[in-house]
Backbone as ProteinMPNN parsed JSONL, in Angstrom:
{"seq_chain_A": "XXXXXXXXXXXXXXXXXXXXXXXXXXXXXXXXXXXXXXXXXXXXXXXXXXXXXXXXXXXXXXXXXXXXXXXXXXXXXXXXXXXXXXXXXXXXXXXXXXXXXXXXXXXXXXXXXXXXXXXXXXXXXXXXXXXXXX", "coords_chain_A": {"N_chain_A": [[90.128, 43.031, 104.695], [91.924, 45.2, 106.03], [94.194, 45.974, 108.804], [95.307, 48.154, 111.296], [98.136, 47.706, 112.554], [98.638, 48.506, 116.42], [101.403, 48.24, 117.702], [103.021, 48.351, 115.726], [101.886, 49.275, 113.561], [101.817, 48.732, 111.194], [100.4, 47.854, 108.434], [97.989, 45.028, 107.933], [95.923, 42.015, 106.354], [93.985, 40.877, 107.16], [91.381, 37.985, 107.804], [88.195, 37.625, 109.259], [89.147, 36.151, 112.757], [89.463, 34.395, 115.307], [92.874, 34.72, 118.296], [94.599, 36.3, 115.954], [97.234, 37.672, 114.62], [100.043, 39.833, 114.277], [101.452, 40.369, 111.103], [104.23, 41.35, 111.503], [105.589, 42.541, 113.284], [104.326, 39.707, 115.179], [102.639, 40.106, 117.832], [99.203, 39.629, 119.5], [95.623, 41.316, 118.896], [94.459, 41.547, 120.69], [92.184, 43.142, 122.783], [92.119, 45.827, 121.937], [90.369, 48.102, 120.316], [88.77, 48.377, 117.379], [88.354, 50.607, 114.51], [86.582, 52.089, 111.479], [88.909, 54.216, 109.549], [88.711, 57.722, 108.155], [88.289, 59.143, 105.658], [88.664, 61.826, 104.068], [86.345, 63.339, 101.272], [87.27, 62.766, 97.576], [85.82, 64.98, 96.369], [84.399, 65.944, 97.792], [86.943, 67.702, 99.108], [87.867, 68.677, 97.308], [85.645, 71.224, 96.833], [86.056, 72.228, 99.289], [88.353, 73.694, 98.965], [87.962, 75.794, 96.67], [86.061, 76.923, 97.796], [87.44, 77.903, 99.904], [89.237, 79.401, 99.047], [87.995, 81.378, 97.212], [87.778, 82.492, 99.155], [89.574, 84.057, 100.713], [90.728, 85.131, 98.427], [88.543, 87.151, 98.264], [89.015, 88.602, 99.989], [90.999, 89.63, 100.182], [90.487, 91.795, 98.076], [89.301, 93.581, 99.525], [86.291, 92.498, 99.216], [85.773, 91.582, 101.354], [85.211, 94.18, 103.382], [83.206, 94.992, 102.682], [80.06, 97.587, 102.685], [76.55, 96.52, 103.473], [74.451, 96.032, 100.45], [72.262, 97.014, 100.362], [72.655, 99.375, 101.565], [75.099, 100.506, 100.223], [73.614, 100.993, 98.037], [71.649, 102.747, 98.74], [73.526, 104.878, 98.89], [74.419, 105.807, 96.703], [72.824, 106.314, 95.237], [71.729, 108.649, 96.431], [74.59, 110.479, 96.527], [74.84, 110.55, 93.391], [72.445, 111.481, 92.405], [71.405, 113.656, 94.392], [70.943, 116.232, 93.673], [68.511, 116.378, 92.809], [68.346, 117.586, 89.721], [67.725, 117.682, 86.296], [70.692, 116.123, 84.871], [72.759, 115.809, 82.088], [73.542, 112.708, 80.055], [76.754, 112.48, 80.316], [77.121, 114.258, 82.055], [76.155, 113.41, 84.456], [76.833, 110.376, 84.117], [79.836, 111.183, 84.833], [79.503, 112.237, 87.173], [78.612, 109.891, 88.965], [80.832, 107.936, 88.628], [82.439, 109.567, 90.374], [81.374, 109.221, 92.739], [81.595, 106.606, 92.903], [84.092, 106.373, 93.693], [84.589, 107.788, 96.091], [82.885, 106.023, 96.996], [84.083, 103.829, 97.636], [86.911, 104.854, 98.77], [86.049, 105.387, 101.162], [84.9, 103.36, 102.139], [86.635, 101.944, 102.75], [88.072, 103.671, 105.105], [86.354, 104.027, 106.798], [84.968, 101.385, 108.526], [81.594, 99.282, 108.499], [80.822, 98.833, 111.233], [81.088, 101.361, 112.528], [79.593, 102.709, 110.654], [77.329, 102.332, 111.058], [76.97, 102.606, 114.197], [77.832, 105.682, 113.662], [76.642, 107.386, 111.562], [76.587, 110.082, 110.908], [79.49, 110.428, 110.974], [80.367, 108.962, 109.153], [79.642, 110.637, 106.719], [81.228, 113.72, 106.973], [84.069, 112.211, 106.018], [83.187, 111.045, 103.612], [82.681, 113.17, 101.789], [85.21, 114.518, 101.718], [86.447, 112.713, 100.088], [85.159, 112.657, 97.878], [86.19, 114.709, 96.701], [88.844, 114.502, 96.262], [88.195, 112.506, 94.329], [87.621, 114.149, 92.024]], "CA_chain_A": [[89.69, 44.234, 105.602], [93.207, 46.185, 106.253], [94.05, 46.552, 110.152], [97.101, 48.815, 111.692], [98.791, 47.183, 114.282], [98.769, 49.675, 117.813], [102.356, 48.373, 118.284], [104.953, 48.776, 115.049], [102.069, 50.544, 112.769], [101.628, 48.272, 110.223], [98.952, 47.609, 107.376], [97.81, 43.607, 108.007], [95.206, 42.292, 105.696], [93.239, 39.61, 107.838], [90.149, 37.177, 107.951], [87.867, 37.561, 111.222], [88.895, 34.411, 113.286], [90.461, 34.056, 116.608], [94.2, 34.61, 117.889], [94.685, 36.208, 115.249], [98.887, 38.577, 115.191], [100.502, 40.662, 113.378], [102.584, 39.512, 110.697], [105.26, 41.788, 111.243], [106.164, 41.46, 114.903], [103.836, 39.285, 115.927], [101.927, 41.15, 118.701], [98.508, 39.892, 119.142], [95.182, 42.248, 119.115], [93.336, 41.286, 122.432], [91.432, 44.479, 124.006], [92.276, 46.787, 120.782], [89.403, 47.959, 119.649], [89.071, 48.915, 115.483], [87.778, 51.592, 113.738], [87.661, 52.588, 110.061], [89.65, 55.106, 108.519], [86.987, 58.031, 107.624], [89.024, 59.811, 104.838], [87.172, 62.896, 102.806], [86.081, 62.334, 99.954], [88.05, 64.081, 96.936], [84.441, 66.004, 95.936], [84.54, 67.989, 99.384], [88.382, 68.75, 98.843], [87.891, 70.146, 96.187], [84.873, 72.226, 96.939], [86.405, 73.357, 100.515], [89.346, 73.993, 98.549], [87.164, 75.847, 95.729], [85.503, 77.431, 98.663], [88.88, 79.25, 100.792], [90.484, 79.725, 97.416], [86.797, 82.608, 96.376], [86.349, 83.556, 100.412], [90.59, 84.527, 100.466], [90.635, 86.314, 97.335], [87.661, 88.333, 98.372], [89.438, 88.859, 101.501], [92.653, 90.179, 98.922], [90.285, 92.285, 97.347], [88.878, 93.607, 99.98], [85.161, 92.26, 99.446], [84.74, 91.437, 103.396], [84.886, 94.904, 103.898], [81.907, 96.053, 102.169], [79.354, 97.643, 103.131], [75.194, 96.149, 102.902], [74.62, 96.468, 99.122], [70.497, 97.835, 100.208], [73.546, 100.982, 102.332], [75.565, 101.065, 99.839], [72.676, 101.429, 97.051], [71.346, 104.387, 98.958], [74.4, 106.205, 99.478], [75.2, 105.978, 95.907], [71.733, 107.438, 94.84], [71.739, 109.849, 97.599], [75.195, 110.46, 96.272], [74.237, 110.327, 92.259], [70.73, 112.037, 92.223], [70.965, 114.496, 95.131], [70.655, 117.401, 93.369], [67.012, 116.537, 91.715], [67.881, 118.64, 88.64], [68.109, 116.848, 85.179], [72.023, 116.463, 84.383], [72.829, 115.161, 81.23], [74.11, 111.647, 80.767], [77.768, 112.188, 80.057], [77.115, 114.351, 83.815], [75.534, 111.437, 85.736], [78.041, 109.06, 84.547], [80.965, 111.648, 85.66], [79.161, 112.234, 88.846], [78.463, 107.913, 88.886], [82.422, 107.86, 88.568], [83.349, 110.576, 91.262], [80.313, 108.525, 93.998], [81.9, 105.162, 93.298], [85.153, 106.162, 93.886], [84.447, 107.942, 97.143], [82.434, 105.156, 98.6], [85.452, 102.868, 97.88], [87.969, 105.178, 99.573], [85.278, 106.014, 102.825], [84.685, 102.166, 103.365], [87.888, 101.821, 103.534], [88.366, 104.425, 106.082], [85.332, 104.428, 107.839], [84.184, 100.258, 108.433], [80.016, 99.702, 108.387], [80.211, 98.698, 112.176], [81.621, 102.641, 112.798], [79.0, 103.528, 110.374], [76.15, 101.266, 111.978], [77.165, 103.409, 115.388], [77.367, 106.869, 113.615], [77.117, 107.723, 110.458], [76.667, 111.329, 110.413], [81.015, 110.481, 110.509], [80.982, 108.542, 107.309], [79.737, 111.854, 105.824], [82.767, 114.358, 106.463], [84.45, 111.131, 105.036], [82.886, 110.479, 101.623], [82.918, 114.472, 101.344], [86.452, 114.537, 101.251], [87.026, 110.936, 99.106], [84.482, 112.565, 97.151], [86.622, 116.16, 96.27], [90.098, 114.234, 96.229], [88.016, 111.446, 93.507], [87.014, 114.724, 91.007]], "C_chain_A": [[91.474, 44.249, 106.226], [92.898, 46.262, 108.131], [95.628, 47.035, 110.511], [97.625, 48.153, 112.816], [99.219, 47.859, 114.79], [99.792, 49.376, 118.159], [102.957, 48.823, 117.595], [103.285, 49.8, 113.5], [101.974, 49.574, 111.579], [100.845, 47.637, 109.137], [99.129, 45.638, 107.39], [96.452, 43.287, 106.941], [95.012, 40.684, 106.351], [91.44, 39.349, 107.431], [89.878, 37.768, 108.931], [88.179, 36.338, 111.586], [89.824, 35.434, 114.186], [92.064, 33.897, 117.048], [94.6, 35.199, 116.589], [96.613, 37.49, 115.757], [98.841, 39.184, 113.836], [101.49, 40.38, 112.742], [104.516, 39.704, 111.159], [105.597, 41.262, 112.157], [105.013, 40.578, 115.886], [103.006, 38.929, 117.446], [100.207, 40.478, 118.129], [97.175, 41.481, 119.338], [94.209, 42.247, 119.73], [93.725, 42.368, 123.868], [91.851, 45.284, 123.287], [90.682, 46.915, 120.355], [89.452, 48.822, 118.359], [88.379, 50.171, 115.126], [88.299, 52.121, 112.635], [87.983, 53.681, 109.794], [88.608, 55.537, 108.0], [88.838, 59.412, 106.346], [87.435, 60.657, 103.656], [87.46, 62.505, 102.005], [86.952, 63.328, 98.828], [86.674, 65.191, 96.081], [84.753, 67.165, 96.917], [86.171, 67.912, 99.314], [88.109, 69.443, 98.209], [87.01, 71.06, 96.427], [85.599, 73.311, 98.19], [87.3, 73.964, 99.788], [89.458, 75.183, 97.83], [86.534, 76.902, 97.081], [86.486, 78.685, 99.45], [89.515, 79.615, 99.688], [89.711, 81.328, 97.447], [87.263, 83.496, 97.828], [88.351, 84.382, 100.802], [90.715, 85.395, 99.209], [89.775, 87.417, 97.127], [88.232, 89.05, 99.286], [90.924, 90.375, 100.968], [91.816, 91.494, 98.338], [89.47, 93.425, 98.259], [87.515, 94.171, 99.732], [84.479, 92.06, 100.637], [84.877, 92.487, 104.06], [83.429, 95.504, 104.105], [80.894, 96.084, 103.072], [77.884, 96.914, 102.459], [75.12, 96.392, 101.382], [73.481, 97.131, 99.69], [72.376, 99.012, 100.532], [73.908, 101.357, 101.256], [74.739, 101.793, 98.288], [72.224, 102.822, 97.544], [72.288, 105.549, 99.344], [74.5, 107.048, 98.1], [74.142, 106.48, 95.251], [71.982, 108.554, 95.269], [72.38, 110.753, 96.748], [75.127, 111.832, 94.853], [73.017, 111.946, 92.066], [70.63, 113.039, 93.591], [70.296, 116.398, 95.263], [68.432, 117.811, 92.861], [67.164, 117.044, 90.493], [68.134, 117.077, 88.408], [69.513, 117.678, 84.645], [71.621, 116.025, 82.552], [73.869, 113.368, 80.885], [75.385, 111.819, 81.086], [78.472, 113.273, 81.953], [76.83, 113.774, 84.64], [77.03, 110.596, 85.128], [79.244, 110.245, 85.181], [80.889, 111.46, 86.932], [78.946, 110.806, 89.78], [79.802, 107.582, 89.673], [83.133, 108.447, 89.896], [82.525, 109.53, 92.511], [81.104, 107.183, 94.128], [83.545, 105.426, 93.825], [85.237, 106.864, 94.973], [83.73, 107.342, 98.142], [83.589, 104.08, 98.173], [85.97, 103.687, 98.93], [87.151, 105.024, 100.963], [85.088, 104.727, 103.326], [85.707, 101.506, 103.531], [88.508, 102.235, 104.7], [87.783, 103.962, 107.43], [84.288, 102.673, 107.75], [82.729, 100.653, 108.542], [80.054, 99.445, 110.155], [80.703, 99.92, 112.889], [80.194, 103.472, 112.311], [77.636, 103.158, 110.697], [76.034, 102.38, 112.867], [77.017, 104.984, 115.131], [77.607, 107.526, 112.166], [77.024, 108.853, 109.808], [79.048, 111.693, 110.424], [81.242, 110.557, 109.655], [80.46, 110.009, 106.838], [80.619, 112.67, 105.388], [83.376, 113.117, 105.516], [84.276, 110.952, 103.651], [83.513, 111.826, 101.72], [84.743, 114.733, 100.418], [87.029, 113.515, 99.965], [86.26, 112.003, 97.75], [85.753, 114.372, 96.268], [87.423, 115.608, 95.078], [89.742, 112.873, 94.771], [88.21, 112.048, 92.265], [88.167, 114.962, 89.955]], "O_chain_A": [[92.018, 43.291, 106.775], [91.816, 46.507, 108.666], [96.707, 46.546, 110.177], [97.277, 48.313, 113.986], [100.246, 48.329, 114.301], [99.981, 49.982, 119.214], [103.682, 49.727, 118.009], [103.624, 50.698, 112.728], [102.261, 50.332, 110.652], [100.851, 46.42, 109.323], [100.123, 45.045, 106.97], [95.842, 44.312, 106.635], [95.663, 39.667, 106.11], [90.596, 40.125, 106.984], [90.698, 38.39, 109.607], [87.69, 35.381, 110.984], [90.464, 36.475, 114.037], [92.708, 33.087, 116.381], [95.1, 34.296, 115.918], [96.942, 37.892, 116.873], [98.12, 39.14, 112.84], [102.521, 40.101, 113.354], [105.485, 38.944, 111.179], [105.893, 40.075, 112.298], [104.881, 40.769, 117.095], [102.833, 37.833, 117.979], [99.818, 40.602, 116.968], [97.594, 42.545, 119.795], [93.162, 42.833, 119.456], [94.455, 42.515, 124.848], [92.299, 46.1, 124.092], [89.946, 45.956, 120.119], [90.111, 49.86, 118.311], [87.696, 50.578, 116.065], [89.445, 52.503, 112.398], [86.99, 54.409, 109.795], [87.711, 54.855, 107.505], [89.864, 60.055, 106.566], [86.369, 60.443, 103.079], [88.332, 61.696, 101.687], [87.269, 64.477, 99.136], [86.942, 66.064, 95.256], [85.085, 68.35, 96.955], [86.331, 68.778, 100.174], [88.042, 70.668, 98.314], [87.553, 72.147, 96.233], [85.704, 74.537, 98.182], [87.11, 75.175, 99.9], [90.496, 75.838, 97.93], [86.981, 78.025, 96.847], [86.309, 79.901, 99.531], [90.54, 80.292, 99.766], [90.387, 82.341, 97.628], [87.218, 84.726, 97.875], [88.21, 85.522, 101.246], [90.805, 86.605, 99.414], [89.908, 88.333, 96.315], [87.907, 90.234, 99.381], [91.391, 91.448, 101.351], [92.594, 92.414, 98.083], [88.93, 94.276, 97.551], [87.191, 95.356, 99.814], [83.305, 92.209, 100.974], [84.776, 92.357, 105.28], [82.805, 96.092, 104.989], [80.639, 95.251, 103.942], [77.842, 96.697, 101.248], [76.007, 97.181, 101.056], [73.703, 98.323, 99.479], [73.093, 99.251, 99.561], [73.411, 102.409, 100.852], [75.131, 102.77, 97.65], [72.387, 103.855, 96.895], [72.064, 106.647, 99.853], [74.609, 108.271, 98.013], [74.529, 107.327, 94.445], [72.439, 109.456, 94.567], [71.747, 111.635, 96.167], [75.231, 113.058, 94.893], [73.121, 113.094, 91.632], [69.442, 113.203, 93.87], [69.752, 117.19, 96.032], [67.642, 118.744, 92.72], [66.095, 117.067, 89.882], [68.41, 116.074, 89.067], [69.694, 118.834, 84.262], [70.52, 115.978, 82.003], [74.823, 113.077, 81.606], [75.607, 111.386, 82.217], [79.488, 113.157, 82.638], [77.453, 113.693, 85.698], [78.045, 110.348, 85.779], [79.5, 109.943, 86.346], [81.649, 110.87, 87.699], [79.093, 110.713, 90.999], [79.938, 107.155, 90.82], [84.146, 107.961, 90.399], [83.346, 109.04, 93.286], [81.284, 106.666, 95.23], [84.106, 104.478, 94.376], [86.426, 106.729, 95.26], [83.66, 107.576, 99.349], [83.698, 103.365, 99.169], [85.596, 103.391, 100.064], [87.761, 104.474, 101.88], [85.051, 104.546, 104.543], [85.807, 100.574, 104.329], [89.304, 101.533, 105.323], [88.258, 103.67, 108.528], [83.218, 102.606, 107.146], [82.384, 101.83, 108.651], [79.05, 100.0, 110.602], [80.822, 99.674, 114.09], [79.668, 104.393, 112.935], [76.797, 104.029, 110.467], [75.166, 103.211, 112.595], [76.37, 105.677, 115.917], [78.646, 108.073, 111.796], [77.223, 108.984, 108.601], [79.686, 112.682, 110.061], [81.892, 111.404, 109.042], [81.479, 110.596, 106.476], [81.0, 112.77, 104.222], [83.122, 113.123, 104.311], [85.111, 110.752, 102.769], [84.743, 111.869, 101.745], [85.178, 114.962, 99.289], [87.914, 113.741, 99.14], [86.874, 112.06, 96.685], [85.631, 114.685, 95.084], [87.281, 115.76, 93.864], [90.703, 112.33, 94.227], [88.701, 111.397, 91.342], [87.917, 115.494, 88.873]]}, "name": "protein", "num_of_chains": 1, "seq": "XXXXXXXXXXXXXXXXXXXXXXXXXXXXXXXXXXXXXXXXXXXXXXXXXXXXXXXXXXXXXXXXXXXXXXXXXXXXXXXXXXXXXXXXXXXXXXXXXXXXXXXXXXXXXXXXXXXXXXXXXXXXXXXXXXXXXX"}
């Protein structure tokens, strides 16, 4: 067993016996309580690093401020299919790109907490971005 001396911090290999002294400073361990050092395992360290890096990357890329997926879907569906008229595939794809661009810009300017409080305020910002994305 290795025990660190509380006086000089030297590691000592000892066996259980009475009157144990530090090999370096020769002070005894009387009245000192010992506990094992707890080291984080390599696997846990790798896992925590992985989660931390991906969380940081998501924040840097802006994924941390996204609306819930159901809200995003409803907004995009409403934007693309709002007219209920049949349109060509090329028109649909063009409209989808404009709606995605508008949603991305509106999310940056209008956080979800504001959207929950005032969804109507979101509409004017969304329209402004939709016009600039065309």
